[in-house]
Short mmCIF file of N, CA, C and O in Angstrom, two decimals:
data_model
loop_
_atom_site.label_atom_id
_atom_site.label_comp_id
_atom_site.label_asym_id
_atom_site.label_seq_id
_atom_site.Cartn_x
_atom_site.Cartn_y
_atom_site.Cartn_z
N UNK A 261 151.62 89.81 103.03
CA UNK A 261 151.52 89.52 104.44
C UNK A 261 151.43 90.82 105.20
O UNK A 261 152.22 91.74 104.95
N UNK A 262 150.71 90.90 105.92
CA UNK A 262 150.33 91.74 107.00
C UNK A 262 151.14 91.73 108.32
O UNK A 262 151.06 90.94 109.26
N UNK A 263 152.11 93.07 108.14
CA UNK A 263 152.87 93.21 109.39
C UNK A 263 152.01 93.82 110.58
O UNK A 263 151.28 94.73 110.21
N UNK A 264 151.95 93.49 112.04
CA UNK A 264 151.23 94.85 112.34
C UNK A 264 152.56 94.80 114.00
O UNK A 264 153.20 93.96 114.64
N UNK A 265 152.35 96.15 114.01
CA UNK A 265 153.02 96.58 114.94
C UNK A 265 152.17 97.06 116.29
O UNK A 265 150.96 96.92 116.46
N UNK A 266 153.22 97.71 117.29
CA UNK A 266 152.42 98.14 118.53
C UNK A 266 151.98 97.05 119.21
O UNK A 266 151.33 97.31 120.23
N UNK A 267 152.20 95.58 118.85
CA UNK A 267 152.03 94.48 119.39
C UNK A 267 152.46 94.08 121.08
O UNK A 267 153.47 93.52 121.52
N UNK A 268 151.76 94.40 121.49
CA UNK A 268 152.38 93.99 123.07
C UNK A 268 152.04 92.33 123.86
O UNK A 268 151.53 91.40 123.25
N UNK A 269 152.29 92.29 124.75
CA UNK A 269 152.72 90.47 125.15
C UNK A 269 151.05 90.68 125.48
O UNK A 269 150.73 89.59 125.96
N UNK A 270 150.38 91.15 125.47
CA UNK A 270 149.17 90.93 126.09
C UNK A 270 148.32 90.83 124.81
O UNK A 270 147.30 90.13 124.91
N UNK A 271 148.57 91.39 123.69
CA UNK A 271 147.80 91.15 122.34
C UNK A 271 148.51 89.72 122.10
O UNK A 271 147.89 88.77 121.61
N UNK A 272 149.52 89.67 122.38
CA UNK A 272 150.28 88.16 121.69
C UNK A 272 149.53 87.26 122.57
O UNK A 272 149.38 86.16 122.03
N UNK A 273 149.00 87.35 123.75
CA UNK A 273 148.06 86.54 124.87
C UNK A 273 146.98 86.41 124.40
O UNK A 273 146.44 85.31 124.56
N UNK A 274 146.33 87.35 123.74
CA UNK A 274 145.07 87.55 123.12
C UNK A 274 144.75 86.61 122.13
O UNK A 274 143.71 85.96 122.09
N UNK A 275 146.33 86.52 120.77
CA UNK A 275 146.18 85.71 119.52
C UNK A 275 146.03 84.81 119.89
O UNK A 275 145.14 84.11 119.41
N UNK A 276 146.83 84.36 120.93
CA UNK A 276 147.35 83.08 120.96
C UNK A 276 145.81 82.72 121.11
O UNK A 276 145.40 81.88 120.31
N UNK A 277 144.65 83.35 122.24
CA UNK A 277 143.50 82.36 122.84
C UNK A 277 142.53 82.51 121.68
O UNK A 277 141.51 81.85 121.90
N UNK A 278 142.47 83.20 120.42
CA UNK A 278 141.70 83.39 119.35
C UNK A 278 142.50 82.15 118.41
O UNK A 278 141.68 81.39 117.90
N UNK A 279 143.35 81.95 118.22
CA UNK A 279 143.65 80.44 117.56
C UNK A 279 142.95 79.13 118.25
O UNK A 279 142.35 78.28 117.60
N UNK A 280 143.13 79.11 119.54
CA UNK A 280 142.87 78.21 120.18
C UNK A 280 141.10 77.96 119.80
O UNK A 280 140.39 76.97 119.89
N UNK A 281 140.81 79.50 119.31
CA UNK A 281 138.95 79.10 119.53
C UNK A 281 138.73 79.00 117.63
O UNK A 281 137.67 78.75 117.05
N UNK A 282 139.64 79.19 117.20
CA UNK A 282 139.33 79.12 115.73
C UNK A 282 140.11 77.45 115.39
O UNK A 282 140.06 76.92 114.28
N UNK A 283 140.57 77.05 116.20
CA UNK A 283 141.00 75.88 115.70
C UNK A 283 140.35 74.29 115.81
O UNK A 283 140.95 73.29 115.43
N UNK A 284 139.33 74.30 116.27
CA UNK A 284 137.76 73.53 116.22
C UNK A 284 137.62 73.12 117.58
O UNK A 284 138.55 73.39 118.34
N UNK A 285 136.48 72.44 118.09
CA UNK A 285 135.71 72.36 119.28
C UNK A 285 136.58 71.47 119.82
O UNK A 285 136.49 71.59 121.05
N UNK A 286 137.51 70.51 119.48
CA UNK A 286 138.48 69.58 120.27
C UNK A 286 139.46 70.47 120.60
O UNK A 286 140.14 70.07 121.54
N UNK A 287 139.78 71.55 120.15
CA UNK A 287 141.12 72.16 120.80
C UNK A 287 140.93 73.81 121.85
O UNK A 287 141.66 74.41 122.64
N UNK A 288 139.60 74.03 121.32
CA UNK A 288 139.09 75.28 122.02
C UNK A 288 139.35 74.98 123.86
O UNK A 288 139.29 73.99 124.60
N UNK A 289 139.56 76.03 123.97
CA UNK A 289 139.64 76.79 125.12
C UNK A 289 138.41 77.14 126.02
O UNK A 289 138.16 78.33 126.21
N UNK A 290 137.51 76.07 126.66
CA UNK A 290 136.17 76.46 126.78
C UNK A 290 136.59 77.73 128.34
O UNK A 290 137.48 77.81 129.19
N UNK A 291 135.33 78.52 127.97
CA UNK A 291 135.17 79.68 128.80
C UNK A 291 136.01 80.36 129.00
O UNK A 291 136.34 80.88 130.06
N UNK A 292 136.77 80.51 127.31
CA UNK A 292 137.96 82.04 127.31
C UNK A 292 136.89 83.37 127.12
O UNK A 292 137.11 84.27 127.93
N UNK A 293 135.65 83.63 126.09
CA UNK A 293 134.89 84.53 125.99
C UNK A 293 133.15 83.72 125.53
O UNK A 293 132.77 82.62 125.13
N UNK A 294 132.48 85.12 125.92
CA UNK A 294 131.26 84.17 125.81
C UNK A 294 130.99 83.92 124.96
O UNK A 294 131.02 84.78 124.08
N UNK A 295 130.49 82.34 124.58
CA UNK A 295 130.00 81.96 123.44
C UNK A 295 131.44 81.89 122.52
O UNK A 295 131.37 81.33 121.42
N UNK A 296 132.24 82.24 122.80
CA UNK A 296 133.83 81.54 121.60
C UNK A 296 133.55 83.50 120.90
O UNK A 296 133.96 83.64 119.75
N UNK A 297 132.95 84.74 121.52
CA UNK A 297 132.70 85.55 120.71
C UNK A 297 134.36 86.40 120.39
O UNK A 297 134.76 86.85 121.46
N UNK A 298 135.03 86.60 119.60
CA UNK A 298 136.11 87.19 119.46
C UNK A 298 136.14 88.12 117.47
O UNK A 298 135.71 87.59 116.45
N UNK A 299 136.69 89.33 117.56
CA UNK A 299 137.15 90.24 116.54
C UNK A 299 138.44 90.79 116.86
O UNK A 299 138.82 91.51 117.78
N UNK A 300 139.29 90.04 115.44
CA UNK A 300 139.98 90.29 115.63
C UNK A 300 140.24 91.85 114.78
O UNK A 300 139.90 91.75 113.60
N UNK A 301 140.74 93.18 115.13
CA UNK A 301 140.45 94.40 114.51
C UNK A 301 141.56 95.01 114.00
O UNK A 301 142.27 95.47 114.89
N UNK A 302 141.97 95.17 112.88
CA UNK A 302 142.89 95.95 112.31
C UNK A 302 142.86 97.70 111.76
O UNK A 302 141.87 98.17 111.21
N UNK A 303 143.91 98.38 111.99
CA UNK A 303 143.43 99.57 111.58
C UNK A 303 144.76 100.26 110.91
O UNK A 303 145.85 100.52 111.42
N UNK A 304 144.15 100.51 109.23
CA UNK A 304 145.90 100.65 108.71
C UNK A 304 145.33 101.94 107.81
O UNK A 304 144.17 102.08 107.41
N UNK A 305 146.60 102.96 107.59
CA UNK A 305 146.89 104.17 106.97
C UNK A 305 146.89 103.70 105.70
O UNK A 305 147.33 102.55 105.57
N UNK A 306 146.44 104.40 104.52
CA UNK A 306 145.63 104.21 103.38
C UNK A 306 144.89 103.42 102.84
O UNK A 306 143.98 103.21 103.63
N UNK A 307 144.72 102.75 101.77
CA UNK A 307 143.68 102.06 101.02
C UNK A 307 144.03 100.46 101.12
O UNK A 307 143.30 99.70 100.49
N UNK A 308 144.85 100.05 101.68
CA UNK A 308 145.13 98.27 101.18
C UNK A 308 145.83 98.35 102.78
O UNK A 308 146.02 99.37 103.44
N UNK A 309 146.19 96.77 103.20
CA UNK A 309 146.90 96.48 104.31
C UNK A 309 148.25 97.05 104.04
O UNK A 309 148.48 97.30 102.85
N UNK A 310 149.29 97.34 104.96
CA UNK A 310 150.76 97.35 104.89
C UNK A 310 150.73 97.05 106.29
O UNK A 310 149.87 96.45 106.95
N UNK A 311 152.44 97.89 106.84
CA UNK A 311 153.29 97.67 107.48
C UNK A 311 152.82 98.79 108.72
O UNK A 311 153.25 98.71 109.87
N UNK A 312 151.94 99.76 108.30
CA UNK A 312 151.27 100.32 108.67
C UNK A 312 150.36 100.18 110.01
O UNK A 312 149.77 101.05 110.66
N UNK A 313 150.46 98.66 110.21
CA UNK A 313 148.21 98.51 111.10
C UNK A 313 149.06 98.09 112.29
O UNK A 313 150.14 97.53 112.48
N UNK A 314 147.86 98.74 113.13
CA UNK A 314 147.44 98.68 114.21
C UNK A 314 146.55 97.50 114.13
O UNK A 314 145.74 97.47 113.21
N UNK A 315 146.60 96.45 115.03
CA UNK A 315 145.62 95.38 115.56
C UNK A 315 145.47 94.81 116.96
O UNK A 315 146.37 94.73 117.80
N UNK A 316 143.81 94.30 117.14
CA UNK A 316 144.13 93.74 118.73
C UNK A 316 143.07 92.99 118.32
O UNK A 316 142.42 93.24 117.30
N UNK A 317 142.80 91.75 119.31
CA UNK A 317 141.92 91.08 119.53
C UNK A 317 140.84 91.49 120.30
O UNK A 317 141.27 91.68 121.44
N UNK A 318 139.16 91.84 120.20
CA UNK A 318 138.74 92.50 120.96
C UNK A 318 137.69 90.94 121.52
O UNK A 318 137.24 89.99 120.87
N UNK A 319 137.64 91.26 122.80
CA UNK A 319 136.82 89.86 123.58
C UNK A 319 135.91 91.00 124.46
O UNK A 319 136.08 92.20 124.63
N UNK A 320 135.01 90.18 124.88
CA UNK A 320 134.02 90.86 125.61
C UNK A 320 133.30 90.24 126.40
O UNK A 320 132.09 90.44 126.44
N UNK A 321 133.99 89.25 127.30
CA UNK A 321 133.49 88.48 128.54
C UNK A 321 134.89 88.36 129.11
O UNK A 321 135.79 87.96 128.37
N UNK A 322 135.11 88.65 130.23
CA UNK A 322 135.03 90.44 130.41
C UNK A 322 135.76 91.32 129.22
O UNK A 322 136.85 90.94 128.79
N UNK A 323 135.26 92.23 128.81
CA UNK A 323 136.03 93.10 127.87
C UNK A 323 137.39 93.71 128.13
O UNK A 323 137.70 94.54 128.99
N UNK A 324 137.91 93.31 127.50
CA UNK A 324 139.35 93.32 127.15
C UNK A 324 140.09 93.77 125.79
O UNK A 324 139.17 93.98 125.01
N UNK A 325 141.22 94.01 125.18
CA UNK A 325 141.65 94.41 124.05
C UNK A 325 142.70 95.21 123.83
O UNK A 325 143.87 95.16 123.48
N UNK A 326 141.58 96.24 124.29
CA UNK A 326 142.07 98.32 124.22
C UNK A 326 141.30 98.61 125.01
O UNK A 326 140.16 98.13 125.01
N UNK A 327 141.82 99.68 126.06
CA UNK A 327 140.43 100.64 126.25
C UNK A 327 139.58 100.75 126.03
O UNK A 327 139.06 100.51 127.12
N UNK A 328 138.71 101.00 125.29
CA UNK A 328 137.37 100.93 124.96
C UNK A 328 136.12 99.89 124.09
O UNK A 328 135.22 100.00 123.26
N UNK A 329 136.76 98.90 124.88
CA UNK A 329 136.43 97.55 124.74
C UNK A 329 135.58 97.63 124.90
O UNK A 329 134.99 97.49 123.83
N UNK A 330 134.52 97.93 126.16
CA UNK A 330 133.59 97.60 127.31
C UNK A 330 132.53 98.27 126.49
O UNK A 330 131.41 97.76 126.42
N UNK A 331 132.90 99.63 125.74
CA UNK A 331 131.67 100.57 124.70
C UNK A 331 131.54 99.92 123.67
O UNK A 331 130.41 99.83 123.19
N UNK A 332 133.07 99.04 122.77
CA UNK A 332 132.84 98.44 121.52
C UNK A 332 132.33 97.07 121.94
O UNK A 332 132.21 96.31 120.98
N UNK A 333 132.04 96.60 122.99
CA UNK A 333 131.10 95.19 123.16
C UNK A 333 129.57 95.77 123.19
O UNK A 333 128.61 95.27 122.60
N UNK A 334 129.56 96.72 123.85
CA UNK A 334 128.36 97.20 124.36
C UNK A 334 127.28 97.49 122.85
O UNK A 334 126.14 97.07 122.67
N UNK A 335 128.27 98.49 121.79
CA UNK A 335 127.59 98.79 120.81
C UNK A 335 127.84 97.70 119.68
O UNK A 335 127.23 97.92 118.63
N UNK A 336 128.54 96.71 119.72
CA UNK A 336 128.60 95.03 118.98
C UNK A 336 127.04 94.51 119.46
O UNK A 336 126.17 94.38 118.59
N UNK A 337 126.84 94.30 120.47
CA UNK A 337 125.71 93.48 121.16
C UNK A 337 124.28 93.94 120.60
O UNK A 337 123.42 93.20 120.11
N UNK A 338 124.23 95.53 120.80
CA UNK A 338 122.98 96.52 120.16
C UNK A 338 122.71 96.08 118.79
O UNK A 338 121.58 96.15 118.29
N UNK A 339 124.17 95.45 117.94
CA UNK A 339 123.31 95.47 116.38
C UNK A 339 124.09 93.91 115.89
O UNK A 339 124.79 93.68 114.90
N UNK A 340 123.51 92.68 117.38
CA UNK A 340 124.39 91.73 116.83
C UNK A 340 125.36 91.29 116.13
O UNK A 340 125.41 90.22 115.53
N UNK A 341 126.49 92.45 116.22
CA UNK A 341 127.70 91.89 115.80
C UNK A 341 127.67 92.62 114.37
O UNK A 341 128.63 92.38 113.65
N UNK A 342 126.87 93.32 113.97
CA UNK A 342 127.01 93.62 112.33
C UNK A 342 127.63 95.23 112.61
O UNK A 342 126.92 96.14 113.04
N UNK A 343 128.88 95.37 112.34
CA UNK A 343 129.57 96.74 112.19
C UNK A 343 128.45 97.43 111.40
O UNK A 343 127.84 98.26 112.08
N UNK A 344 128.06 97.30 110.21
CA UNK A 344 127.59 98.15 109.07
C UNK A 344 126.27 98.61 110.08
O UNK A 344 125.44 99.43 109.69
N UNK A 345 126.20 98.01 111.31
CA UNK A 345 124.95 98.98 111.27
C UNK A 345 124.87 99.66 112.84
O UNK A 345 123.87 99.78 113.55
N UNK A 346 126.26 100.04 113.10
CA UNK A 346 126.61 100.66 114.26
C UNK A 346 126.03 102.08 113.91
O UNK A 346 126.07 102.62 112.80
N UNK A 347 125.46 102.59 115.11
CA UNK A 347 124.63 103.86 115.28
C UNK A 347 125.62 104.71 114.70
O UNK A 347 126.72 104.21 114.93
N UNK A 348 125.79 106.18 113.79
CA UNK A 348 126.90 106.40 113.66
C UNK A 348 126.67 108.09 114.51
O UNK A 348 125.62 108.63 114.86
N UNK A 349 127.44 108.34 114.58
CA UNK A 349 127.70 109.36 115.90
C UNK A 349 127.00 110.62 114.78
O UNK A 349 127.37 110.89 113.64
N UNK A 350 125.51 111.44 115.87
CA UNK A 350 124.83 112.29 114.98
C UNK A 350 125.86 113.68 114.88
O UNK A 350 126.90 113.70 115.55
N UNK A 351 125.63 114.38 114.33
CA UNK A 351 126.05 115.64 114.21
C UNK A 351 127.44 115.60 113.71
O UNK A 351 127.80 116.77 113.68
N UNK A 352 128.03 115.13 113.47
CA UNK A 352 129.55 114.59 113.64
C UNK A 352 130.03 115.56 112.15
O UNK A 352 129.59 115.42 111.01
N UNK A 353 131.21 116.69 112.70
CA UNK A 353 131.56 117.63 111.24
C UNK A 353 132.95 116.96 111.43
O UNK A 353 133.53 116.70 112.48
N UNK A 354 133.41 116.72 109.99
CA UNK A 354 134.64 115.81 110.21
C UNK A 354 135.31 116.65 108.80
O UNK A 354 134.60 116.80 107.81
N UNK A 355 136.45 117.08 108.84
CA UNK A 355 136.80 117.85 107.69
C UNK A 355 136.61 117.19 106.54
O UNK A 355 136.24 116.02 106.65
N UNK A 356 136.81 117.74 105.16
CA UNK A 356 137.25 117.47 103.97
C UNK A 356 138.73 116.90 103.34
O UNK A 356 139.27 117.10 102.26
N UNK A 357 139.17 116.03 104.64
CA UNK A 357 140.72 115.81 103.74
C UNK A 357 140.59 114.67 103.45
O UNK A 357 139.77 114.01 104.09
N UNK A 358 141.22 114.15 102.56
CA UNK A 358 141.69 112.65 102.06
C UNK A 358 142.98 112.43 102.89
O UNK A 358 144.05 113.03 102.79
N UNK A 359 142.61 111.33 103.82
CA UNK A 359 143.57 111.09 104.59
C UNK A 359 143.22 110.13 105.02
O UNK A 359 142.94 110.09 106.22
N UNK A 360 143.05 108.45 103.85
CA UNK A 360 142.16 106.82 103.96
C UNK A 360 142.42 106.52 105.32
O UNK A 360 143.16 106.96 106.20
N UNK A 361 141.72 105.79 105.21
CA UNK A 361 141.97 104.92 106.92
C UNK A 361 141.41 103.65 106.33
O UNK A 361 140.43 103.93 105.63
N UNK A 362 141.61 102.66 106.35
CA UNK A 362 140.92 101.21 105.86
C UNK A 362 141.00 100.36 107.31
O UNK A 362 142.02 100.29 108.00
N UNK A 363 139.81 99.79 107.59
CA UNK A 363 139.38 98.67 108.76
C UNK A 363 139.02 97.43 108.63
O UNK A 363 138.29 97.31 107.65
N UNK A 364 139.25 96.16 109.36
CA UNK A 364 138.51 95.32 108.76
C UNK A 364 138.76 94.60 109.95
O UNK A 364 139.76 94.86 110.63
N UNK A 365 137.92 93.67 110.29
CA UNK A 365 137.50 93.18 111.32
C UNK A 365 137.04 91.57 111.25
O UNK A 365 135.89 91.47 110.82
N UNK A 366 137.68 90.28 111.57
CA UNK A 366 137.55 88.68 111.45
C UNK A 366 137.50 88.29 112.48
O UNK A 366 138.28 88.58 113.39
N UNK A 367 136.41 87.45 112.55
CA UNK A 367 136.04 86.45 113.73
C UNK A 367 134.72 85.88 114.08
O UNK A 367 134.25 85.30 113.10
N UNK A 368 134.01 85.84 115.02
CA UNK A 368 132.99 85.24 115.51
C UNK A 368 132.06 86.31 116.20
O UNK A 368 132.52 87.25 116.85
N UNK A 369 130.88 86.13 116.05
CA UNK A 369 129.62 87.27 117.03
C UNK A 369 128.57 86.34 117.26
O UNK A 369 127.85 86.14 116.28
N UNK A 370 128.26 85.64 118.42
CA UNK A 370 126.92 84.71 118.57
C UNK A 370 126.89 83.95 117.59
O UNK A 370 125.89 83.74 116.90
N UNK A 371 128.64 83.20 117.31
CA UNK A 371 128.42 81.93 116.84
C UNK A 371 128.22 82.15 115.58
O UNK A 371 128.07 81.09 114.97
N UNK A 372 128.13 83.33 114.77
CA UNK A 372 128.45 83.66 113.15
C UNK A 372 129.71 84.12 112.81
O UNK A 372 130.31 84.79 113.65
N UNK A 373 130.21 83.90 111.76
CA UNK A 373 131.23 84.40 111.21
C UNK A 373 131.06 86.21 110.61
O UNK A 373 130.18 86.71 109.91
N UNK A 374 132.14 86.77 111.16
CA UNK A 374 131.74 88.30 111.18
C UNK A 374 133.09 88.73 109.92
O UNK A 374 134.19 88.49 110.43
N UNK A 375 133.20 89.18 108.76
CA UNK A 375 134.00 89.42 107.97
C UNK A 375 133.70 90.72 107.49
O UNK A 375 133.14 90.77 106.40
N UNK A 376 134.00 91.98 108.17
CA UNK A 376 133.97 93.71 107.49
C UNK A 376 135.27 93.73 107.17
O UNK A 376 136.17 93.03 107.63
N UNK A 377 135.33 94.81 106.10
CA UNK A 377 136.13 95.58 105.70
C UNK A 377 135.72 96.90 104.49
O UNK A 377 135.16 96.86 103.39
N UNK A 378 136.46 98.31 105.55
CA UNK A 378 136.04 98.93 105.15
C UNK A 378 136.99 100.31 104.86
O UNK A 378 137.38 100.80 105.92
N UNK A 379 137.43 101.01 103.71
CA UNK A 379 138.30 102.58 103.84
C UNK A 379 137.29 103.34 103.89
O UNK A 379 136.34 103.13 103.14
N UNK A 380 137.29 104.75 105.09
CA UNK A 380 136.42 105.55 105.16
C UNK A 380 137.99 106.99 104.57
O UNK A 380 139.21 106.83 104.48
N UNK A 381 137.27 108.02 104.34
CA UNK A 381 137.98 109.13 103.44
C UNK A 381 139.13 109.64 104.33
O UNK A 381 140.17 110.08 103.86
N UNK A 382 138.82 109.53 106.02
CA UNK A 382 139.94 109.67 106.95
C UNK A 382 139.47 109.63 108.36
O UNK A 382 138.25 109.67 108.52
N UNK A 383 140.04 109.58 109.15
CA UNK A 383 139.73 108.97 110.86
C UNK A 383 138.92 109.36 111.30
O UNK A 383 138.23 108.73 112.10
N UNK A 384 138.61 110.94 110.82
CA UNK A 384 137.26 111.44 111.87
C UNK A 384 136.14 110.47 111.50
O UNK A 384 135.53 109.75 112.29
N UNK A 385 135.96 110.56 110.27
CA UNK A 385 134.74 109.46 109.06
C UNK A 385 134.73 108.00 109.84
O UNK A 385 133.81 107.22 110.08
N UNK A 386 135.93 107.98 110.09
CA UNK A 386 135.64 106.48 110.81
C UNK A 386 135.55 106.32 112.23
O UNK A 386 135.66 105.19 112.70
N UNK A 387 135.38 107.21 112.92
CA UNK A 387 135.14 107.35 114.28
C UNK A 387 133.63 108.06 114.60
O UNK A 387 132.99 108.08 115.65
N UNK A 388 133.36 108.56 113.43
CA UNK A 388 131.87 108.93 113.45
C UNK A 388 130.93 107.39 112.76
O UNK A 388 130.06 106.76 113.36
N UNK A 389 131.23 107.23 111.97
CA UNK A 389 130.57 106.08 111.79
C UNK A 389 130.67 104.67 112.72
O UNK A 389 129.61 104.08 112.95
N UNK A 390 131.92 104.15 113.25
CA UNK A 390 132.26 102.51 114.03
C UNK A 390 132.43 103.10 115.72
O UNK A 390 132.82 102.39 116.65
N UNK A 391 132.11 104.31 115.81
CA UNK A 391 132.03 104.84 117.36
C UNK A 391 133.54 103.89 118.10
O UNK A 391 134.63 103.59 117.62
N UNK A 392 133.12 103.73 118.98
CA UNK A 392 134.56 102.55 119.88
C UNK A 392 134.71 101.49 119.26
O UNK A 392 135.46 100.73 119.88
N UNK A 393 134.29 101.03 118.16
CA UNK A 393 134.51 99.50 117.53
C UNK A 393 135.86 99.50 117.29
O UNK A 393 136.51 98.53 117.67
N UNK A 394 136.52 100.58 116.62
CA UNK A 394 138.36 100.86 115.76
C UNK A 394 138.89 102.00 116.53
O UNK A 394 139.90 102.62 116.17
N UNK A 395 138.38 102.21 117.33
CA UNK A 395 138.65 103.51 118.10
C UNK A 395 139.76 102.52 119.32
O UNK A 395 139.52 102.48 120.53
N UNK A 396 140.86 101.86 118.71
CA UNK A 396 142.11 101.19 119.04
C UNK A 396 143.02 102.20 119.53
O UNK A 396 143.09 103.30 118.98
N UNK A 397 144.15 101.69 121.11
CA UNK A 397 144.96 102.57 121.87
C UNK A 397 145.96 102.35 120.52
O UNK A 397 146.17 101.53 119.63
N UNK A 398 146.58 104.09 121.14
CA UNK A 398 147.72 104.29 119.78
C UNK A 398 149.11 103.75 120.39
O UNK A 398 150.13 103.75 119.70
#
């Protein structure tokens, strides 16, 4: 089981309206986000889940989450919802350390089911590649 911390009453506001839209068309919540679109985003220190992650619900009618919601809807929308093919930031020198970061990301994008998960070698790697997608307040 997946602990995650840093949880505030406004992410617990968040779960709660992402159950409501995952729990079928009789119980949804019409016109919580557009189209039912919701990711839910985790972000945990080494190779497997722990006790470790950071998570939020990211919505994007109006964008909401974290901070940089409004860029991670913006660059969601550019490649319909598919992380793997977020522009990844050019030039980007990110050291040589092993220092995992693993991401993974469940929910809905225009009405598809969206299931990533991914360890990049350490944070810069994953901030050059998912730009604002995991780029989650600390």
């Amino acid at each position: 089981m997946t602990h995650l911390s840093k949880v505030t009453a406004a992410g617990g506001a968040l779960l709660a309206a992402a159950a409501l839209l995952t729990a079928g068309p009789a119980q949804a919540a019409p016109g919580v986000t557009r189209g039912g679109d919701y990711l839910y985003l985790t972000v945990t220190k080494g190779e497997s889940p722990s006790d470790d992650a950071r998570g939020t619900i990211l919505l994007c009618d109006p964008p909401q989450g974290y901070s940089r919601a409004a860029e991670a809807c913006a660059e969601l929308d550019a490649v319909g919802g598919d992380i793997a093919r977020v522009t990844p930031v050019k030039d980007a020198m990110c050291p040589m350390v092993y220092a995992p970061v693993t991401v993974q990301a469940r929910g809905q994008w225009n009405g598809r089911p969206i299931e990533y998960r991914e360890t990049f070698a350490n944070s810069c790697q994953l901030a050059a590649r998912t730009g604002p997608v995991f780029a989650l307040d600390d």
